[in-house]
């Protein structure tokens, strides 16, 4: 059968830590259910001790998501470990992931601890974590800049005290593949009892080498890869799950009998779900999941692919669940056709949910002749994935006057945390006027960092997709809105981003309060 490489997904922890990627508890739950369908081995659901929100997310995922091992990060502190264990209590299978830095620069300037003190903390933390579960992972943060002999000692200490997984993070994305592969091999050859644990890697992408480093590590004996969907994560991100998994699958000739249990047909859907939830989309040329990943534009390529697909394609788009057939539904399509198309796209709904979607679908099909997959996804997202109480700003109504000989003027009525407000503003165009009216009604002026609008599908009745990136009091957030009306799409994108920024700001404040109280 071969040897398994465990896939440890940290989208909800390392991924979510990145600016503009924060998720609410409900959104994390949605993602976690999809990660379970993707069949990852371990879901790192969060860092339970970081805040009440993190605790709640880990706890609900532990309670509700079945299949993968559910894991929480914890610093090498008894208080953190206790909170992680409590959050994980309802999980069928749980893991505590504890870590401490082992590099000279981190020990001296961040921890202000001597190497011996760090070893003592490892001993205490790992053995304490074993009181709650027999699945304990230990990470030597900044392993790739740690002194080799000390790194071996740290790992040996963790194993002696009960760690079952040892993780080697390239925390700052500093390693080069050959060098990282050698490090893994040296650890395997020099640390006593290393064969009793699973050796894991966790690579960041600061030099664009996270996937290459992870795969080289696997080639040299690592058997767990920590990664994220779409490669999201701190700074330049983490190794992308879809790239690691597909490389192992497509290049069996190189990797031999190594395999993962990931259901690759769920990759595309998982990637899209994450995009919709966070409002951040992958670039078109992103490996495996980008819009152009399987598009052939040049005549020579098209001719080659038509003659024999494998001339220019090294994997089948179907293997990653990439939607190839662009079946178009319209106002004459019935409930049955809609249900079938939704199932082909990987969505399953109850009868009541389907009724709701069908009603919205009919409204949309009345407004535009052809309803594409992108339209359906957008509709589902808006119907099911936004949560009322996480939308502090809700636009009730707006009206815009615009023409070739007048100053565009917009009036907006909205609710802010339940309170009704109204304002009128002029602007440099109808979108600008409407956004300014919203800002005036709210009395805030976020910095607009990016705004774009594009047609999702052909024809002038297409749905427009607007994207907004903004900053509110130092908090960055992205939003997306889809509608056949470009002003409405822009308003939706703007309020989506604004709501994320407001919710995130409150979440950060809550974390700070908890830190001040000394819980973390
Ligand atoms: O990058 C890193 O070092 C981490 C650890 C906490 C595993 O995320
Ligand atoms: Zn990391």
PDB file of C-alpha atoms and ligand atoms in Angstrom, residues 13-14 169 171 202 204 234 238, ligand 2:
ATOM      1  CA  UNK A  13      -4.897  28.815  12.808  1.00  0.00           C
ATOM      2  CA  UNK A  14      -1.783  29.997  10.924  1.00  0.00           C
ATOM      3  CA  UNK A 169       8.940  24.791  11.332  1.00  0.00           C
ATOM      4  CA  UNK A 171       9.055  29.866  10.740  1.00  0.00           C
ATOM      5  CA  UNK A 202       5.773  23.469   8.618  1.00  0.00           C
ATOM      6  CA  UNK A 204       6.523  29.482   5.341  1.00  0.00           C
ATOM      7  CA  UNK A 234       1.510  34.681   8.234  1.00  0.00           C
ATOM      8  CA  UNK A 238       2.371  28.687   4.364  1.00  0.00           C
TER       9      UNK A 238
HETATM   10 ZN1  LIG B   2       3.653  29.084  11.036  1.00  0.00          ZN
END
